[in-house]
Short mmCIF file of C-alpha atoms and ligand atoms in Angstrom, two decimals:
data_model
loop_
_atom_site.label_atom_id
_atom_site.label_comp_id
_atom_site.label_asym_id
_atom_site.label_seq_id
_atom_site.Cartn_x
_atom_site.Cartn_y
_atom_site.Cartn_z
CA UNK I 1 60.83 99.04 -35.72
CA UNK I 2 59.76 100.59 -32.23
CA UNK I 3 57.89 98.20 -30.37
CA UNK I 4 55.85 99.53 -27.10
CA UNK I 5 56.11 97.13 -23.91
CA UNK I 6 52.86 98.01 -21.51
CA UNK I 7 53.15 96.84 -17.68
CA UNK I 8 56.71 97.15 -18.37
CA UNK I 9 59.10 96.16 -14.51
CA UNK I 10 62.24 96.27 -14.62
CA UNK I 11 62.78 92.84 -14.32
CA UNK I 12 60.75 92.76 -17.98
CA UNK I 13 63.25 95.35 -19.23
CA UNK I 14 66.29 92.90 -18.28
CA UNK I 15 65.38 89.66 -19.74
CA UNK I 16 63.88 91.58 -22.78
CA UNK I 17 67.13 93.96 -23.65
CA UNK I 18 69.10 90.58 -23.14
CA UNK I 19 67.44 88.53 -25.75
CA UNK I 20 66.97 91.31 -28.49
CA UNK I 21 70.36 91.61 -27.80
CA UNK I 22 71.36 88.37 -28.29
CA UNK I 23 69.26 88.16 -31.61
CA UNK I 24 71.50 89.52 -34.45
CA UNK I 25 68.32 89.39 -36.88
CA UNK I 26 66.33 92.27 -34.55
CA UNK I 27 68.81 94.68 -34.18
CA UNK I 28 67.03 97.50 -36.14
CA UNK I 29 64.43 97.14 -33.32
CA UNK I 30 63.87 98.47 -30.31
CA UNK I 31 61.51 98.45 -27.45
CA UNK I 32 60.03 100.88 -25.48
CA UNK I 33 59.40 100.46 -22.12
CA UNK I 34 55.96 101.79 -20.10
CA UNK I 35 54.91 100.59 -16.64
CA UNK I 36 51.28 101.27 -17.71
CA UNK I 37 48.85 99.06 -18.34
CA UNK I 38 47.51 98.76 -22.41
CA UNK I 39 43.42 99.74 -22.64
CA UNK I 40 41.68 102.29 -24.21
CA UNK I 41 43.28 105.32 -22.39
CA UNK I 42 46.67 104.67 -22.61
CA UNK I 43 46.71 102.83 -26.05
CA UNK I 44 48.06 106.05 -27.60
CA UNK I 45 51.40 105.85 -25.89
CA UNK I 46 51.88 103.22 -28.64
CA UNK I 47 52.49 106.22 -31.10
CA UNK I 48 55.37 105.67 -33.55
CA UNK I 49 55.20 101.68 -32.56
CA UNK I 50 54.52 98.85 -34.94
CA UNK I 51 53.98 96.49 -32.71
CA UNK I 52 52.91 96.42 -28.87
CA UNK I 53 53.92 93.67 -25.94
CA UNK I 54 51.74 93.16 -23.24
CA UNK I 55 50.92 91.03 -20.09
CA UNK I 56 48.09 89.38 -18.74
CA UNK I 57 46.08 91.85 -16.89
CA UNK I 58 46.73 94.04 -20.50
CA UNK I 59 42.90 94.99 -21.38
CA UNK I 60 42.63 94.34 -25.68
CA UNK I 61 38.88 94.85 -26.38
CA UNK I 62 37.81 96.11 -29.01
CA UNK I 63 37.60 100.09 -28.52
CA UNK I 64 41.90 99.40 -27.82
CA UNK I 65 42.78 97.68 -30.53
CA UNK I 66 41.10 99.60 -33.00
CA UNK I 67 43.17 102.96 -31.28
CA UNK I 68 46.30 100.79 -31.87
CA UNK I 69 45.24 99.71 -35.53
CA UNK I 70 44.84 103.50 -36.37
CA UNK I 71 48.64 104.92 -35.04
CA UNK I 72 49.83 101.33 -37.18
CA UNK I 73 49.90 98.99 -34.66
CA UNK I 74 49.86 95.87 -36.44
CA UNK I 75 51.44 93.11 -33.97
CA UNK I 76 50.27 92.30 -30.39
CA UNK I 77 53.00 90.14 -28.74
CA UNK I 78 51.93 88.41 -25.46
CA UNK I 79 53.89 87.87 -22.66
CA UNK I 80 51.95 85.02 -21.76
CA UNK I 81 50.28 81.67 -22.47
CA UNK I 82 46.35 83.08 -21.86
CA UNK I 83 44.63 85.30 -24.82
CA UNK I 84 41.61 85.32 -23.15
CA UNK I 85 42.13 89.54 -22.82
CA UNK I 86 42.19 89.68 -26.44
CA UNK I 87 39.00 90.63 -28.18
CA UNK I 88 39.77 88.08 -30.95
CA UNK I 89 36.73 88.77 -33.39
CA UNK I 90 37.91 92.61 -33.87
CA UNK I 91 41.65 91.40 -33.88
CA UNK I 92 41.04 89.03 -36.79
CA UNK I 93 38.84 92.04 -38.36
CA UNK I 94 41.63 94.15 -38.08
CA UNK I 95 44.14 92.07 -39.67
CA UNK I 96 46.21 91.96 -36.68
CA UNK I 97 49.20 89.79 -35.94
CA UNK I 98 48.46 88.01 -32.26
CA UNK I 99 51.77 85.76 -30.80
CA UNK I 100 51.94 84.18 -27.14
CA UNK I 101 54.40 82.28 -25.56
CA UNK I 102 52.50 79.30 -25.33
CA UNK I 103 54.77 77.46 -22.52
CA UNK I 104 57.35 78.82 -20.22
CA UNK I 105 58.72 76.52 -17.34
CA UNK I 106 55.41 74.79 -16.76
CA UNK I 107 57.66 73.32 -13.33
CA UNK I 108 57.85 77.17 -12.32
CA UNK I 109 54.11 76.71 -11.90
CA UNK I 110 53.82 73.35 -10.55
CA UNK I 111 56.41 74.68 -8.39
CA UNK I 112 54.66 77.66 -7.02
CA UNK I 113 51.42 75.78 -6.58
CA UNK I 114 53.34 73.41 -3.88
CA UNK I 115 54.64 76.32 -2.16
CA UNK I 116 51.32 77.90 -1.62
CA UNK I 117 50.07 74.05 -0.75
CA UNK I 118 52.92 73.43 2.14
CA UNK I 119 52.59 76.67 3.02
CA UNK I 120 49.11 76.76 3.89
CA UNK I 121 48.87 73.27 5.19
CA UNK I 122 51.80 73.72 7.37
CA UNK I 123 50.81 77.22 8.03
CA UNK I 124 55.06 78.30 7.73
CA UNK I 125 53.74 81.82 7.50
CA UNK I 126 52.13 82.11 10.49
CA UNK I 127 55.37 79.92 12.17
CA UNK I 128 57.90 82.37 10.72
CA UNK I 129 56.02 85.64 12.21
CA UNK I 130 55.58 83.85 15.30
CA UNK I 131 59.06 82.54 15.68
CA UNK I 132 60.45 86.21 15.09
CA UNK I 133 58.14 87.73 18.45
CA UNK I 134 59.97 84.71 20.74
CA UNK I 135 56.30 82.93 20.49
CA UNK I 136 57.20 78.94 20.07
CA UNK I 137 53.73 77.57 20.60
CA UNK I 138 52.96 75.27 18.24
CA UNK I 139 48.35 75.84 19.20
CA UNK I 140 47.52 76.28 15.44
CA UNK I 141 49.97 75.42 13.22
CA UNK I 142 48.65 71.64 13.12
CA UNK I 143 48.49 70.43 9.13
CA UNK I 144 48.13 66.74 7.91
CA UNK I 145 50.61 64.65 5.95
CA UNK I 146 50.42 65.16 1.93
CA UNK I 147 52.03 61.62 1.53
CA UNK I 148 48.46 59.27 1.14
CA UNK I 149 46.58 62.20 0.41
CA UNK I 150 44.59 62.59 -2.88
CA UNK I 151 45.42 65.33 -5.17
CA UNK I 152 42.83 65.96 -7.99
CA UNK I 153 44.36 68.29 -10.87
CA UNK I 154 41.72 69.69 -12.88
CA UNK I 155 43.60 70.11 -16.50
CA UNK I 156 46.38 67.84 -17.70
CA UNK I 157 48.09 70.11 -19.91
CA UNK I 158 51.78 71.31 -19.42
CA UNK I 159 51.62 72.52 -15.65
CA UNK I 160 49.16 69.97 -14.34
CA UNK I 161 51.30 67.42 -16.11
CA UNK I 162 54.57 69.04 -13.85
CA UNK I 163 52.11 69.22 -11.11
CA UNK I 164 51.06 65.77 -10.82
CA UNK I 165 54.52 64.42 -11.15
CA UNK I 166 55.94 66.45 -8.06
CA UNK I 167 52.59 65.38 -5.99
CA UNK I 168 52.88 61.96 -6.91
CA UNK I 169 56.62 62.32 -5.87
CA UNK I 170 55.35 62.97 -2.34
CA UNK I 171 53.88 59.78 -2.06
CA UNK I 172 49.98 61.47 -3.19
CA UNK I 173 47.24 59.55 -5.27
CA UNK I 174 46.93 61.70 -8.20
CA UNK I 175 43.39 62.04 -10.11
CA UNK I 176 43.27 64.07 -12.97
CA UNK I 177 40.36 65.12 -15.11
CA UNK I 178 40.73 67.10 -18.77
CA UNK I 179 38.39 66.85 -21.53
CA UNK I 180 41.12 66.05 -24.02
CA UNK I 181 43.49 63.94 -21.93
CA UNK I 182 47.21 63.20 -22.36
CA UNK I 183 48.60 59.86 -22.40
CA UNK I 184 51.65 61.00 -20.29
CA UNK I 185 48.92 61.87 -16.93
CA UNK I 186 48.30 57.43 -17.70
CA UNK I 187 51.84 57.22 -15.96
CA UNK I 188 51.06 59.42 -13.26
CA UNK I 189 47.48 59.06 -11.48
CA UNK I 190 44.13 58.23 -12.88
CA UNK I 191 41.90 60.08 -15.06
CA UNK I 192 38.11 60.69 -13.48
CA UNK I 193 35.31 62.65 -14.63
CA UNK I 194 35.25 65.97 -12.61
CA UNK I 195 32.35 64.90 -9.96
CA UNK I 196 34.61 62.21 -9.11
CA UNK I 197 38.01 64.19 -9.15
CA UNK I 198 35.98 67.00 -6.66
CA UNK I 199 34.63 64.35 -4.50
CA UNK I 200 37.26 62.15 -3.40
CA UNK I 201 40.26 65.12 -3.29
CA UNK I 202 41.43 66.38 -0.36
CA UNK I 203 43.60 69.07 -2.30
CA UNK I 204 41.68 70.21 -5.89
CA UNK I 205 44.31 72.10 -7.92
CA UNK I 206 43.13 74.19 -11.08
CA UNK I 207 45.13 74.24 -14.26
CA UNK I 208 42.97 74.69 -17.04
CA UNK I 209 42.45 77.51 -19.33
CA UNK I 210 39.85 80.34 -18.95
CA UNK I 211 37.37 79.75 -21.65
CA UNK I 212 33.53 80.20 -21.59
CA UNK I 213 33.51 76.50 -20.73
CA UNK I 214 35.75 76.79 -17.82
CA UNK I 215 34.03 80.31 -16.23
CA UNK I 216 32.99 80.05 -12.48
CA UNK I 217 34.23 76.18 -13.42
CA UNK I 218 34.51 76.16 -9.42
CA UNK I 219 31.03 77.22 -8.74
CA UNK I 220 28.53 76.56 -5.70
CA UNK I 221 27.47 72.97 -7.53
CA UNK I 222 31.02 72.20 -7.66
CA UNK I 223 32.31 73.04 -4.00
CA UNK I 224 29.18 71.44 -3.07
CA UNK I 225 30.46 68.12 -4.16
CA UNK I 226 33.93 69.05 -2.56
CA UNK I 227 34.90 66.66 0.36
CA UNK I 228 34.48 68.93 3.84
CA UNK I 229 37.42 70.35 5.00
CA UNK I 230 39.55 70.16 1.54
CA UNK I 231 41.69 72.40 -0.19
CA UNK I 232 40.96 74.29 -3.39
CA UNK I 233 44.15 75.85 -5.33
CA UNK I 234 43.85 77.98 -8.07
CA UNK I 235 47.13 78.96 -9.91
CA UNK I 236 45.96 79.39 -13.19
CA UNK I 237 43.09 82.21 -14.00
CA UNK I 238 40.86 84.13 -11.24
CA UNK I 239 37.51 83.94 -13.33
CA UNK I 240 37.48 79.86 -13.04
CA UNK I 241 36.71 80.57 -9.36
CA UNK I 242 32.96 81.91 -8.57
CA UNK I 243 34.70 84.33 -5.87
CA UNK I 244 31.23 84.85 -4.27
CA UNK I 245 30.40 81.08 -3.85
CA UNK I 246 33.95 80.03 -2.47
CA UNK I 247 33.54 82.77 0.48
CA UNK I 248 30.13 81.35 1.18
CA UNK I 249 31.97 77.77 1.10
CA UNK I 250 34.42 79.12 3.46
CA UNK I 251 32.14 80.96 5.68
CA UNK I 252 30.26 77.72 5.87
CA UNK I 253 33.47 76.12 7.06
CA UNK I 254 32.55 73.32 3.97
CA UNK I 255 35.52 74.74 2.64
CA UNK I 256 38.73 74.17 4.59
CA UNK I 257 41.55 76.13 2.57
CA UNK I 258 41.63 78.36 -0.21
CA UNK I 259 45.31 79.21 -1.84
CA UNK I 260 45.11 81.79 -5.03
CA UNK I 261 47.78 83.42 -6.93
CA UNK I 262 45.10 84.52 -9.66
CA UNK I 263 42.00 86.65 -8.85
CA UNK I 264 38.74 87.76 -10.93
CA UNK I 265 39.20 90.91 -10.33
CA UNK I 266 42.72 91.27 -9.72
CA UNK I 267 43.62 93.48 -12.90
CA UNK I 268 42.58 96.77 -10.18
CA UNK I 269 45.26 95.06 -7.76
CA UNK I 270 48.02 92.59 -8.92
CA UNK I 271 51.49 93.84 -9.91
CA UNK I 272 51.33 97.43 -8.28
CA UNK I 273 51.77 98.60 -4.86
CA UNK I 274 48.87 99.39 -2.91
CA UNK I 275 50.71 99.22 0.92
CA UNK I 276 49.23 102.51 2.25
CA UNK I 277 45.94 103.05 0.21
CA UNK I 278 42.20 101.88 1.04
CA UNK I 279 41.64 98.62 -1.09
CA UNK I 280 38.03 99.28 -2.55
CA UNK I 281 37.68 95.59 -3.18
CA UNK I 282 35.26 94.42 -0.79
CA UNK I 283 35.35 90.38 -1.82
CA UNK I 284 39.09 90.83 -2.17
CA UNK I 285 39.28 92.24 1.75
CA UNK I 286 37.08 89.51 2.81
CA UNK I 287 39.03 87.16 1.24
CA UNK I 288 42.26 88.17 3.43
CA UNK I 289 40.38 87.87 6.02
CA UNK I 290 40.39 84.23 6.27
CA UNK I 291 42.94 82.63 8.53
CA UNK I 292 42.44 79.73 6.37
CA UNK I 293 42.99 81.84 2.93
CA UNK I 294 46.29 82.30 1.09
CA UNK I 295 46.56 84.83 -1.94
CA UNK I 296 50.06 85.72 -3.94
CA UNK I 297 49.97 87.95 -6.38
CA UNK I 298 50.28 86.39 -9.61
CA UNK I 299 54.13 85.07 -8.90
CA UNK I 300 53.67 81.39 -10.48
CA UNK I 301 55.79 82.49 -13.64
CA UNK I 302 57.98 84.14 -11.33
CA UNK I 303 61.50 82.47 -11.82
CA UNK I 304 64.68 83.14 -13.82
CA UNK I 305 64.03 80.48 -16.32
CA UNK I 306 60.35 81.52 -17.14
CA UNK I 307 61.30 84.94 -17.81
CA UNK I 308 64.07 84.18 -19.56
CA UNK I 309 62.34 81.65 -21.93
CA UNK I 310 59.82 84.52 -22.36
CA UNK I 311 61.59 86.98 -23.39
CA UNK I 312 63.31 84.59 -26.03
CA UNK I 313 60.32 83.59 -27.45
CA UNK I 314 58.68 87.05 -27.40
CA UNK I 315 61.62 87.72 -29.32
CA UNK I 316 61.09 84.97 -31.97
CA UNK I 317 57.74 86.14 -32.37
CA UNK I 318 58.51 89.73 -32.59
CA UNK I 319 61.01 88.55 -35.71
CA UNK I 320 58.60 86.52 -37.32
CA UNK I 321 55.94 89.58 -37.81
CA UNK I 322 59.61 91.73 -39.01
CA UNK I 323 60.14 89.14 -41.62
CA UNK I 324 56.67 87.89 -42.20
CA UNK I 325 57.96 84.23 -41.68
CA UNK I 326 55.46 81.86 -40.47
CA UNK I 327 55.62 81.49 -36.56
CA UNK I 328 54.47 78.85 -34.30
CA UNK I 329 53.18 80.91 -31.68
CA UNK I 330 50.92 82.51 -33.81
CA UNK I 331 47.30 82.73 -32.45
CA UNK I 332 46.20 85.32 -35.81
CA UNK I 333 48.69 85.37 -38.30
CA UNK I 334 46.62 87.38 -41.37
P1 NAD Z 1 47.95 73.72 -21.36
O1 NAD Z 1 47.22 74.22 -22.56
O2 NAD Z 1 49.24 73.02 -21.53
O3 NAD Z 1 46.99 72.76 -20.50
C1 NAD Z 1 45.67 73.10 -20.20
C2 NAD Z 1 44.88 71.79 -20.12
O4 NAD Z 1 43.56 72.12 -19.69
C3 NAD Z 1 44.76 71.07 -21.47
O5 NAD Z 1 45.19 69.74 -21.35
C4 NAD Z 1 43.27 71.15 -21.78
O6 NAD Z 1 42.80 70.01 -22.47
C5 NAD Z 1 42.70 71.24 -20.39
N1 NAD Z 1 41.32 71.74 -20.36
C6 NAD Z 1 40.66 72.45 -21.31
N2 NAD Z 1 39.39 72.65 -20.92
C7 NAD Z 1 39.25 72.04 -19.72
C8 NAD Z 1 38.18 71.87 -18.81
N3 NAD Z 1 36.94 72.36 -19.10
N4 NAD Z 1 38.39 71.19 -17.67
C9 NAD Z 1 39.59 70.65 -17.40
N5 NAD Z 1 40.65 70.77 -18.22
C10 NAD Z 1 40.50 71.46 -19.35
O7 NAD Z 1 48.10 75.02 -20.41
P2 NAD Z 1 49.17 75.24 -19.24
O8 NAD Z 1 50.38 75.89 -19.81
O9 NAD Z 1 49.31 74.00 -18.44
O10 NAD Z 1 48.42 76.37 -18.37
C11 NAD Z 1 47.40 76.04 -17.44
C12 NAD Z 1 46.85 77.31 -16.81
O11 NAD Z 1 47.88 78.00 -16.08
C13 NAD Z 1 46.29 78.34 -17.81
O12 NAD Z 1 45.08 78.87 -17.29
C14 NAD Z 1 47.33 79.44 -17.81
O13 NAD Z 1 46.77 80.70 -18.15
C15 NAD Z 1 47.80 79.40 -16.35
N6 NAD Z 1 49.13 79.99 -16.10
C16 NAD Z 1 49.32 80.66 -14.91
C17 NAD Z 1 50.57 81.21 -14.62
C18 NAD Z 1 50.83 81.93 -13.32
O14 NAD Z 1 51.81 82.66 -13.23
N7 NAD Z 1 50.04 81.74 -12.28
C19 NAD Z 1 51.61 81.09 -15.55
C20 NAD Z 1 51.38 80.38 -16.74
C21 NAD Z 1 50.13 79.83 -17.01
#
């Protein structure tokens, strides 16, 4: 069985030939590779495929996965934790199989989320520029010490779980809010209701799914009740930010620093190469125009280990809907 991979790198081509390779049960399938991304005008290039595998900024509404039902189409394997770009109500219609990868290196994350942290606290991108033009003044690089600083993580799932631990390894007060909290975050910091968490953090770190409940989550209400001067970090989906609200904040200098690997709108941006074209994104070019603003593109996942537990599990899945054994990753299994 043919199985068509959409926003398709090569670095998804290597971890994915090396684990249907190493999977003795899958060798009568195959994958095929395209760097586009899966919506409505490209869902044909699933022709001749069973199944498709796509990636976050994938679009699966309704008008593309009823083009995917008709050429036979009946799996949708994620590359990802986050369904939210499934249209769920005409999947389940359809009888369609939906699988994620529901946790891959959570520390990859956690990981990433300090880097953008140090970074912009310490400002190390600005240093290493200015170090390579001979320029050694330090005017502008000032940050503060994490250690004694309070960290509030907004979802206490896998990564803000990871997350906390490697704060509270620097010597931070961790909060944590989550509607459904773990016992392992008791260990760790202490759990707050979110006015609390946003009031009394000096770095507010997002890891919580994008839901209807969580959408804009970081609103003008909620940077409102920010402490002046603190630092908002977003890692984990771009619509939990109110993009409009947190340049105001930032214009307003209320907001101190804003570090983003996820943005609302960045499905017209992330993962391809713009250098050399006009950006059309007018929020998005305001937003790099913030001394105080750091934006990666989507990287947190970005290691070794993640893809390579990815592509395992993709793998897993992708034998499950072959055999029509139950799978664990299942998020419609009809
Ligand atoms: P998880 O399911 O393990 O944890 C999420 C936690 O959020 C849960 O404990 C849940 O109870 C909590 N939560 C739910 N609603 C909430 C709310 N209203 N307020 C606060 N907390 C709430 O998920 P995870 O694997 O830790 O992933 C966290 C986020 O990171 C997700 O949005 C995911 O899409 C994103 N992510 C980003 C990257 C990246 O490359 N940047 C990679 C993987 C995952």
């Amino acid at each position: 069985m043919k199985t068509a991979v959409f926003s398709a790198r090569a670095y998804d081509q290597r971890f994915l030939d090396e684990a249907l390779g190493q999977n003795p049960q899958t060798q009568a399938c195959e994958w095929v590779y395209f760097q586009a991304t899966l919506g409505p005008d490209t869902a044909r290039l699933a022709q001749g495929c069973g199944a498709v595998c796509v990636f976050v900024n994938d679009c699966l509404d309704a008008a593309t996965l009823q083009a995917l039902h008709a050429l036979g189409v009946g799996a949708i394997l994620l590359r990802c934790a986050g369904f939210n770009n499934v249209d769920m109500a005409t999947a389940t219609r359809l009888g369609l199989f939906v699988a994620r990868v529901p946790a891959y290196s959570p520390e990859a994350v956690a990981e990433h989320t300090l880097a953008l942290v140090m970074t912009l606290n310490r400002h190390t991108h600005r240093a290493y520029n200015r170090v390579r033009e001979g320029n050694f003044m330090l005017e502008g690089l000032l940050g503060v010490t994490l250690h004694g600083r309070t960290v509030g993580i907004v979802g206490t799932g896998r990564i803000g779980l990871a997350t906390a631990r490697i704060f509270r390894g620097l010597g931070c007060t961790v909060l944590g809010y989550d509607p459904f909290p773990s016992p392992e975050f008791e260990s760790l910091g202490r759990a707050v209701p979110l006015q609390v968490l946003l009031a009394e953090s000096d770095i507010v770190t997002l890891h919580c799914p994008l839901n209807e409940a969580t959408h804009h989550l970081v609103n003008a209400r909620s940077l409102a009740l920010m402490k002046p001067g603190a630092m908002l970090v977003n890692t984990s989906r771009g619509a939990l930010v109110d993009t409009h609200a947190v340049i105001h904040a930032l214009k307003s200098r209320h907001l101190g620093y804003l570090a983003i690997d996820v943005y609302e709108q960045e499905s017209e941006l992330f993962f391809q190469d713009h250098s050399g074209k006009i950006i059309d994104d007018e929020l998005f070019q305001r937003l790099m125009s913030f001394p105080n603003v750091l934006v990666t593109g989507h990287q947190g996942f970005f290691t070794v280990e993640a893809l390579r537990e990815i592509a395992q599990v993709t793998v897993g899945n992708l034998r499950c809907f072959v055999e029509g054994a139950p799978c664990p990753n299942a998020v419609l299994a009809p």
